[in-house]
Coordinates of C-alpha atoms and ligand atoms in Angstrom, one line a residue:
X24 CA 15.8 25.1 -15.4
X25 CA 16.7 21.6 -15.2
X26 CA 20.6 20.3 -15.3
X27 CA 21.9 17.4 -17.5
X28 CA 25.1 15.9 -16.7
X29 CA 26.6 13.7 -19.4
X30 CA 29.4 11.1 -18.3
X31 CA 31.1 10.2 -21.4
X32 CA 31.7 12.7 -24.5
X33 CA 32.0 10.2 -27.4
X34 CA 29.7 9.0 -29.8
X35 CA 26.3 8.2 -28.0
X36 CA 27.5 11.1 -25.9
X37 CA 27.0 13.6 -28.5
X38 CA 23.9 11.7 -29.7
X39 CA 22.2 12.6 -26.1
X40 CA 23.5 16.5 -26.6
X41 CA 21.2 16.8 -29.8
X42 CA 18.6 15.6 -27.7
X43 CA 19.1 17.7 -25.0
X44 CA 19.2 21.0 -27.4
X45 CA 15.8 19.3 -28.2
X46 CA 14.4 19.3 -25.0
X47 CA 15.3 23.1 -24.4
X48 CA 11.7 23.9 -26.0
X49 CA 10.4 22.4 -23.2
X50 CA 12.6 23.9 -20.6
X51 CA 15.7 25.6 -20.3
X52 CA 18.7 22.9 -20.0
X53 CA 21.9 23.7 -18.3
X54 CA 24.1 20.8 -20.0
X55 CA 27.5 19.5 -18.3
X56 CA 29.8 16.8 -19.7
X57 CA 32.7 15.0 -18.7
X58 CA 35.1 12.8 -20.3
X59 CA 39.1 11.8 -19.0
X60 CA 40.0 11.5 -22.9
X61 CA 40.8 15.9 -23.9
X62 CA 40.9 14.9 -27.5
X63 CA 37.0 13.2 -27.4
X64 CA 35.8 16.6 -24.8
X65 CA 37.2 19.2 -27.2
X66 CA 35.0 17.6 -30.6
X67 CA 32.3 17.5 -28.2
X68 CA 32.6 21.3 -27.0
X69 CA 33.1 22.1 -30.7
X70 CA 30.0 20.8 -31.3
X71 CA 28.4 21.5 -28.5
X72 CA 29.9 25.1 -27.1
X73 CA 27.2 25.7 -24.4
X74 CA 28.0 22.2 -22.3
X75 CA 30.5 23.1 -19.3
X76 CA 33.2 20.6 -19.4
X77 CA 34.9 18.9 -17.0
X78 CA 37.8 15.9 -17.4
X79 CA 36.5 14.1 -14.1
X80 CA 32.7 13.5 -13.4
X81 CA 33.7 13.0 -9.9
X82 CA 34.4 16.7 -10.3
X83 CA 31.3 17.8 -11.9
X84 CA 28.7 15.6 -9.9
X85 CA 30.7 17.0 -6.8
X86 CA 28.3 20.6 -6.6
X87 CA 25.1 19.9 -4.3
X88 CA 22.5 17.9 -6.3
X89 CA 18.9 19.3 -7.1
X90 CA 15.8 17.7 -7.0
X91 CA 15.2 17.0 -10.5
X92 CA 19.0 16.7 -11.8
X93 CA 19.5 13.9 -14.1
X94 CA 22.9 12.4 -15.1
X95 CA 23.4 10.3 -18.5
X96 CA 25.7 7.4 -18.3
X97 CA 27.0 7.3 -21.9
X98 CA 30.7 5.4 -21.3
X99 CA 31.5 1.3 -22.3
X100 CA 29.9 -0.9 -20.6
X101 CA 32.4 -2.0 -17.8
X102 CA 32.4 1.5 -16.6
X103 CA 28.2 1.9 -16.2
X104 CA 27.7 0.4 -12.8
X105 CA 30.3 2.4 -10.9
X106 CA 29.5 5.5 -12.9
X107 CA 26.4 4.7 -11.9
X108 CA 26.9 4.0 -8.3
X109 CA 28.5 7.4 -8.2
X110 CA 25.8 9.3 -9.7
X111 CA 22.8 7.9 -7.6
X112 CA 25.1 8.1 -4.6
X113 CA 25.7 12.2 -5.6
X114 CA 21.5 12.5 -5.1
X115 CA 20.6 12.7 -9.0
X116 CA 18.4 10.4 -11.2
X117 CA 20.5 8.3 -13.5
X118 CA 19.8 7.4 -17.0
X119 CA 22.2 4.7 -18.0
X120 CA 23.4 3.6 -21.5
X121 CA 22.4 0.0 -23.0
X122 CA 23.8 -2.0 -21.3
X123 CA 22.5 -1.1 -18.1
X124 CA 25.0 -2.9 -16.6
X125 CA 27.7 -6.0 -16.9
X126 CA 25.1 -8.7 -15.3
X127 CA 22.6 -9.2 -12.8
X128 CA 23.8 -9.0 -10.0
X129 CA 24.9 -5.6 -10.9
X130 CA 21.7 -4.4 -11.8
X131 CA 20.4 -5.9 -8.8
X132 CA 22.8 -3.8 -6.4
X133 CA 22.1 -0.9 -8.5
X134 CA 18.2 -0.7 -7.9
X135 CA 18.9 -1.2 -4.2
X136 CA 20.6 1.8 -4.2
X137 CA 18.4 3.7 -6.3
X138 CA 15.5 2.3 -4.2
X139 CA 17.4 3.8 -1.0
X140 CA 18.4 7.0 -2.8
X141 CA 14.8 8.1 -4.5
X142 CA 16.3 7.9 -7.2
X143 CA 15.1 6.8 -10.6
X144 CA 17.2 4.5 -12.8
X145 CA 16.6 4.2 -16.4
X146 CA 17.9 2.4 -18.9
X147 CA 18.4 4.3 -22.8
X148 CA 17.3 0.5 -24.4
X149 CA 13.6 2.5 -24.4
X150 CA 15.0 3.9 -27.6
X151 CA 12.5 2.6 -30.0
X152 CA 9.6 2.8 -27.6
X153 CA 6.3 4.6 -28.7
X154 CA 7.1 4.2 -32.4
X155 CA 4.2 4.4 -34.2
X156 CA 4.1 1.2 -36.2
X157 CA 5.0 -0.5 -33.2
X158 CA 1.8 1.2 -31.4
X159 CA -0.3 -0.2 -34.2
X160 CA 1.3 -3.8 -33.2
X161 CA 0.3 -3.7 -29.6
X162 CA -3.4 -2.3 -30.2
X163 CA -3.7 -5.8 -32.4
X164 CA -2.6 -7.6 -29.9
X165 CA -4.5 -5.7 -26.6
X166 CA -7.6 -5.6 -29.0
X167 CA -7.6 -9.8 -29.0
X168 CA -7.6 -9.0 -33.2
X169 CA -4.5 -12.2 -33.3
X170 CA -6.8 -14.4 -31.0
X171 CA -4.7 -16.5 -28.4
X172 CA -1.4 -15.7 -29.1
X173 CA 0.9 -18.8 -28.9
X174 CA 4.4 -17.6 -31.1
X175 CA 6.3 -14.5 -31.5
X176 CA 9.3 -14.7 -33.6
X177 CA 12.4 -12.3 -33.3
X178 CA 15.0 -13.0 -35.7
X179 CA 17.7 -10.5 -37.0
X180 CA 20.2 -11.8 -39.0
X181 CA 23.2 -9.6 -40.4
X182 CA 26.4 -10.8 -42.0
X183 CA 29.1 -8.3 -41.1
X184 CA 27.8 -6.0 -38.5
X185 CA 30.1 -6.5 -35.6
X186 CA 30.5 -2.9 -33.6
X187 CA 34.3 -2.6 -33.0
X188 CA 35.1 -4.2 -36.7
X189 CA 32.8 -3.4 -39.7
X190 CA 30.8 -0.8 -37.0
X191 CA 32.3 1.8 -35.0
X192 CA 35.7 0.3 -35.7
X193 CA 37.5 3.0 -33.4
X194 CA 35.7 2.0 -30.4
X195 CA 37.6 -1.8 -29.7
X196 CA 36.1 -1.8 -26.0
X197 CA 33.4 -3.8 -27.9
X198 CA 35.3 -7.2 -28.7
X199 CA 36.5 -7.6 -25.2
X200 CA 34.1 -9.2 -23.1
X201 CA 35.6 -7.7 -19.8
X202 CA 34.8 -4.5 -21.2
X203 CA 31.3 -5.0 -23.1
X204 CA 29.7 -7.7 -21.5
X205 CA 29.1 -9.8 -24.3
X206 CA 28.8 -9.0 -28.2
X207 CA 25.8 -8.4 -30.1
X208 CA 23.3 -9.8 -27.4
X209 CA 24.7 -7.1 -25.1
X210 CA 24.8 -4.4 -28.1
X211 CA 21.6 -5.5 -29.3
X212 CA 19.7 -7.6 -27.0
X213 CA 18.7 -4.8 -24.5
X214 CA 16.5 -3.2 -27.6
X215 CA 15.3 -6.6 -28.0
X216 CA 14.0 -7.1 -25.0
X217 CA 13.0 -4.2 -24.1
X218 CA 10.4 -4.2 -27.4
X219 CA 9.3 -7.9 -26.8
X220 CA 8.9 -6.5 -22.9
X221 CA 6.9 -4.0 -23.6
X222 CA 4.9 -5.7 -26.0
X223 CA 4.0 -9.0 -23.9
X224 CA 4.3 -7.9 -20.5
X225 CA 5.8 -11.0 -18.8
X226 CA 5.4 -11.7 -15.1
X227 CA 8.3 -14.1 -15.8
X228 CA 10.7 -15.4 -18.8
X229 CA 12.3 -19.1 -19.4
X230 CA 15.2 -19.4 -21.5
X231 CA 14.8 -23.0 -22.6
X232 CA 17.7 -23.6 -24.6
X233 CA 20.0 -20.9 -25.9
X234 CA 23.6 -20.8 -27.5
X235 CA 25.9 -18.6 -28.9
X236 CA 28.8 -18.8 -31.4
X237 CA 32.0 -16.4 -32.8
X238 CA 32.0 -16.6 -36.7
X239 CA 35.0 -16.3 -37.9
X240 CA 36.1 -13.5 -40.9
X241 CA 39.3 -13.2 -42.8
X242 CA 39.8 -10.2 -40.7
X243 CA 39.2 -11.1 -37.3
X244 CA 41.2 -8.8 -34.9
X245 CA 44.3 -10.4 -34.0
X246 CA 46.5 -8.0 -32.0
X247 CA 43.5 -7.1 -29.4
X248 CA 41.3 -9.2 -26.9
X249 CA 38.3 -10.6 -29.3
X250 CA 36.2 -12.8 -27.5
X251 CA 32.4 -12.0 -27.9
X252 CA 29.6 -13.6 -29.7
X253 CA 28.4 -12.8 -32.9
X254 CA 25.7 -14.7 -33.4
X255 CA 23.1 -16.2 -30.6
X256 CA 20.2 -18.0 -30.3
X257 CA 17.7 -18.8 -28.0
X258 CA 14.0 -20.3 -27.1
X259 CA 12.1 -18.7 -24.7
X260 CA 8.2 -19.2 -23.1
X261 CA 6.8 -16.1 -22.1
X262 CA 4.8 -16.2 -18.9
X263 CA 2.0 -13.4 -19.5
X264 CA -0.8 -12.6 -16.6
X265 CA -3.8 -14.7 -16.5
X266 CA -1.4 -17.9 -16.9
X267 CA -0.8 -17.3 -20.6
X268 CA 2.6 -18.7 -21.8
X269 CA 3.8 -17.5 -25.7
X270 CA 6.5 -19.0 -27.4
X271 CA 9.6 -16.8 -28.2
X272 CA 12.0 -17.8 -31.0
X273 CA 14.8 -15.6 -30.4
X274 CA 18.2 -14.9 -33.0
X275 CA 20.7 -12.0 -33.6
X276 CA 24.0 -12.0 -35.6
X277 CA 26.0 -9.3 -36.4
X278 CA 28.5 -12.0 -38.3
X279 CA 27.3 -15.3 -40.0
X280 CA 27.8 -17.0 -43.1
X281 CA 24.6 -18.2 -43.3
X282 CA 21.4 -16.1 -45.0
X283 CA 20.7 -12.3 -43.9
X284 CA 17.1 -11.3 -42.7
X285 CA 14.5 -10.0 -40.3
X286 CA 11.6 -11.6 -39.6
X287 CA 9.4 -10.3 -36.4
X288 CA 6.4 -11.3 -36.7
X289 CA 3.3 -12.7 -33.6
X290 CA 0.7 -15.0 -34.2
X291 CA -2.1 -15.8 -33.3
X292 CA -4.8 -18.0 -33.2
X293 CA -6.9 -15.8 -35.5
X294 CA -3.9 -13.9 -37.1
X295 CA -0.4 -12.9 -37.7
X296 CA 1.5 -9.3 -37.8
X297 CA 4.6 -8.6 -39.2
X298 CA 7.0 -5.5 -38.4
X299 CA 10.4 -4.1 -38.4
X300 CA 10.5 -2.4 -34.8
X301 CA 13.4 -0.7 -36.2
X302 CA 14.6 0.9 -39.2
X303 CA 14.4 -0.7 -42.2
X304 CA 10.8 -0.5 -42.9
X305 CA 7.2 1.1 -41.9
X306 CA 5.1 -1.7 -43.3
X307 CA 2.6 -3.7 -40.7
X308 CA 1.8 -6.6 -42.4
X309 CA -1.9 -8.4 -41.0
X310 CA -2.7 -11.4 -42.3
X311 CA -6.3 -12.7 -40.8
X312 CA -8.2 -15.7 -42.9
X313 CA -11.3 -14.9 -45.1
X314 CA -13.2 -17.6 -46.4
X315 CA -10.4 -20.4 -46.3
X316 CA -8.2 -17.7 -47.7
X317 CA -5.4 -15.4 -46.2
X318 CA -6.1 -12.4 -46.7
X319 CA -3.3 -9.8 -46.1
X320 CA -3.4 -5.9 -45.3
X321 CA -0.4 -4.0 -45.6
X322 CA -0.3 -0.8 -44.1
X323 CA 2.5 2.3 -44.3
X324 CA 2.8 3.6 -40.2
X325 CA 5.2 6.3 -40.5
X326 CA 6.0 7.6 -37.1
X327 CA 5.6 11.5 -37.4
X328 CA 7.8 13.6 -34.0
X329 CA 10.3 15.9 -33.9
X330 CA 12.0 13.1 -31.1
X331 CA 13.9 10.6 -32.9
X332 CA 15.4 7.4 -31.7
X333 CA 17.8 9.0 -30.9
X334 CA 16.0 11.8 -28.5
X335 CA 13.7 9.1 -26.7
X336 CA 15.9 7.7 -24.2
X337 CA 16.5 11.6 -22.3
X338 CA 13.2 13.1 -24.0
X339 CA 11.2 9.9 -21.6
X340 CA 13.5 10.6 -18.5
X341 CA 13.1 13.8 -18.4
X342 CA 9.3 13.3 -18.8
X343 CA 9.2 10.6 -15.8
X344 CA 11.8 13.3 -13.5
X345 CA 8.7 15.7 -14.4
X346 CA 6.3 14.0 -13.4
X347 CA 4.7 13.6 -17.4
X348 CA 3.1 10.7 -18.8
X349 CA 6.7 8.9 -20.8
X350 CA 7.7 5.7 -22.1
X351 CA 10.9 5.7 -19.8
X352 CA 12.1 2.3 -19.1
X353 CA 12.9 2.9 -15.3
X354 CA 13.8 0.4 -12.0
X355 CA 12.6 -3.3 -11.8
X356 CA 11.3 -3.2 -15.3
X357 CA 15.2 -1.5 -16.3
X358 CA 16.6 -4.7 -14.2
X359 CA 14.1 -7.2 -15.7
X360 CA 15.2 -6.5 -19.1
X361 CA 19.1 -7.2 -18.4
X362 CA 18.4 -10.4 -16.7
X363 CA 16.5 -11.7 -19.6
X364 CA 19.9 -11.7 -21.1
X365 CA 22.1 -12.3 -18.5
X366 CA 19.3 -15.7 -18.7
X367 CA 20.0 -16.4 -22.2
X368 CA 24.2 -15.9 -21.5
X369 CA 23.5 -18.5 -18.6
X370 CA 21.3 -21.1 -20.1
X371 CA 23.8 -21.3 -23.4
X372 CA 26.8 -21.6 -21.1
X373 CA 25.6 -23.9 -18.8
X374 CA 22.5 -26.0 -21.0
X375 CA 20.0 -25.6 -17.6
X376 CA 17.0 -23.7 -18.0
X377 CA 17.1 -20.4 -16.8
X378 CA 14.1 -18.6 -14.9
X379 CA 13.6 -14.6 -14.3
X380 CA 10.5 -13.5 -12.7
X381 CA 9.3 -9.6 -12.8
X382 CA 8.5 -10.7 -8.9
X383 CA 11.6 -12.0 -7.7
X384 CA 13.8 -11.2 -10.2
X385 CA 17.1 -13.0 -7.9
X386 CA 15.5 -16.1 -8.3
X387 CA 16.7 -18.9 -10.6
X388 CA 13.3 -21.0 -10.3
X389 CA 12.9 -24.2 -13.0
X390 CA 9.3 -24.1 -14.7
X391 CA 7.7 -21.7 -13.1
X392 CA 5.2 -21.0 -16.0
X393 CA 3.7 -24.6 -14.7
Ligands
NAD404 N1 27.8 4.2 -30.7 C1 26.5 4.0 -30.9 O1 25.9 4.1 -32.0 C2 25.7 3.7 -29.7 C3 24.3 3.7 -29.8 C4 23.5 3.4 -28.7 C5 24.1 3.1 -27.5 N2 25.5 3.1 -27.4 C6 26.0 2.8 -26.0 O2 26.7 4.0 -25.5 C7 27.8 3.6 -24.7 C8 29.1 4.2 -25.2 O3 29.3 3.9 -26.5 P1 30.0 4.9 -27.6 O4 29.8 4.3 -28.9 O5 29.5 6.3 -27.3 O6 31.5 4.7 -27.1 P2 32.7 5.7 -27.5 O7 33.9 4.8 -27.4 O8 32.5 6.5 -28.7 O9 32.7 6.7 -26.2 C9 32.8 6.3 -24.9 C10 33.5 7.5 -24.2 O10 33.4 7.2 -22.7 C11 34.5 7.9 -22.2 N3 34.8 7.4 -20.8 C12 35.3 6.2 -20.5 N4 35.4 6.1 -19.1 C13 34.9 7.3 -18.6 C14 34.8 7.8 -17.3 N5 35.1 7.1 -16.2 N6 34.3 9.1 -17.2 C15 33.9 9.8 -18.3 N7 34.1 9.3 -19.6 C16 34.5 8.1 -19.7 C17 35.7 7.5 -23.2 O11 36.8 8.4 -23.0 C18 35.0 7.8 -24.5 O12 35.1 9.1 -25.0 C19 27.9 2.0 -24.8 O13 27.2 1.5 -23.6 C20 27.1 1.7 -26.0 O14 26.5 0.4 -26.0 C21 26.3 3.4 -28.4

């Protein structure tokens, strides 16, 4: 029997209680929650009868901790490293929501104490990990099939997306910077990142220019703190093993005026792929030349498990806690993912360069792909 404590009963909260029913075939799951807002606990328990349910995690992490006991951090961001701190500090493994944490030096102290602990520390921006398509994309590239590679592009461009206006609109924690950490390259950017991360394997990332901007809309919250990004930008060299550096044109938006699109796509210096690492479609698009022509295969990758999106971020913890082969995005690579944007915040704020290595990951180093 293993025991899941969830720290925050709202939405994502309930998300991870699916998952967790899931992960009963497995094992048997003795699930605990706990949220200071009655209203938010009681649709939970509704939902979710067999939890136990406690009003202060302080409370419920306060029994002696097992071995394998794993605690998910599913609260705003401003609350993540103390819940955190808490958590690691009660004995158990912590699986932390996206953001891991408010900045760097945050996620810095956290692996210490993990490191101290024997604890693991995950981050649930592994979500769409191991997806098929994205499988398919990675053997192209491991199998030399692009050539050198020398240019990834990761652009996602929507028009009215913002989470605490057109999404979520409930949840207002996300316009406040003091709260979130940023806008969308804190909602979205740790999925980013975490993809391109797993894809490229960097030793070390420059952000070489970046910037960020706040559309405005007709209606823009007025009566509440509104100060995050909704649109950023950013150009990136990718320092890969061997002495390899890639190109990386990075965008989001989740509010412009200008065109919406995707457009992920790597190439190489004997091809090109193009995917959606997300939802909107299967397709793997390969383009490779043939006889002074492009030639293009399109292929349909559907990605065929009863874990969703959704279920991946506990479904690979609880895998790494056992000891299974996972996809868990754990420690220094967990870290290494939220300084890349912590980089990009940094370099379009203060128009230096901005270095993270994978070795020394404190270290603001210029050029040190050279
Ligand atoms: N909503 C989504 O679709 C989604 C998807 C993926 C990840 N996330 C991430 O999940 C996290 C939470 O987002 P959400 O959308 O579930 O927010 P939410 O506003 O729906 O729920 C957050 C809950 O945390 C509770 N909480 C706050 N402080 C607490 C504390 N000290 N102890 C216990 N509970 C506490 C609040 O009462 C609230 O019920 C964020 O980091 C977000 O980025 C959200």
């Amino acid at each position: 029997m293993i025991r899941i404590y969830i720290i925050g009963a709202g939405v994502i909260g309930r998300y991870h209680a699916e998952a967790v029913r899931k992960l009963s075939v497995e094992e048997p799951v003795l699930l605990k929650v706990a949220d200071p807002n009655q209203q938010t606990l009681s649709v939970f328990q509704e939902a979710f009868p067999e939890a136990e349910a406690y009003a202060d995690a302080g409370v419920m992490l306060s029994e002696a901790a097992k071995e394998d006991d794993i605690v998910i951090i599913g609260t705003p961001p401003f609350t993540h490293f103390e819940l955190s701190r808490m958590a690691l500090k009660s004995g158990r493994h912590v699986l932390c929501e996206k953001p891991l944490v408010m900045n760097g030096k945050e996620a810095e102290e956290l692996l210490e104490l993990a490191k101290r602990q024997n604890r693991m520390l995950g981050c649930c921006s592994d979500r769409f990990l191991g997806l098929s398509k994205t499988e398919e994309v990675k053997q192209l590239l491991l199998s030399q099939t692009l050539g050198n590679l020398y240019k990834v592009t990761f652009v996602y461009r929507n028009q009215r997306s913002r989470a605490g206006v057109e999404y979520q609109p409930e949840s207002k924690w996300f316009l406040d910077r003091v709260k979130s950490g940023g806008g969308i390259l804190m909602d979205w950017g740790p999925y980013d990142f975490t993809v391109l991360n797993d894809l490229l394997n960097p030793e070390a990332i420059e952000v070489v220019a970046a910037w960020t901007s706040q559309p405005v809309t007709e209606i823009d919250p007025a009566d509440i703190t509104y100060d995050v990004e909704g649109h950023v930008g950013a150009m990136l060299q990718y320092c890969l093993p061997e002495g390899k550096k890639v190109w990386v044109q990075y965008e989001r938006a989740s509010c412009t005026h200008g065109e919406p699109y995707h457009h992920v796509e790597l190439e190489g210096t004997m091809g090109a792929v193009k995917w959606s690492p997300y939802f909107e479609t299967d397709e793997v698009v390969f383009k490779q030349d043939k006889e002074g022509q492009v030639n293009t295969q399109e292929s349909l990758i559907a990605h065929n498990s009863p874990y969703t999106v959704m279920d991946h971020p506990i479904y690979y913890f609880y895998r790494k806690v056992r000891g299974l082969d996972s996809r868990a995005t754990i420690n220094e690579q967990a870290v290494f993912n939220l300084q890349c944007l912590q980089a990009i915040y940094d370099c379009a704020e203060t128009g230096l360069s901005q270095t993270v290595s994978m070795l020394s990951r404190n270290e603001l180093v210029s050029f040190p792909c050279k």
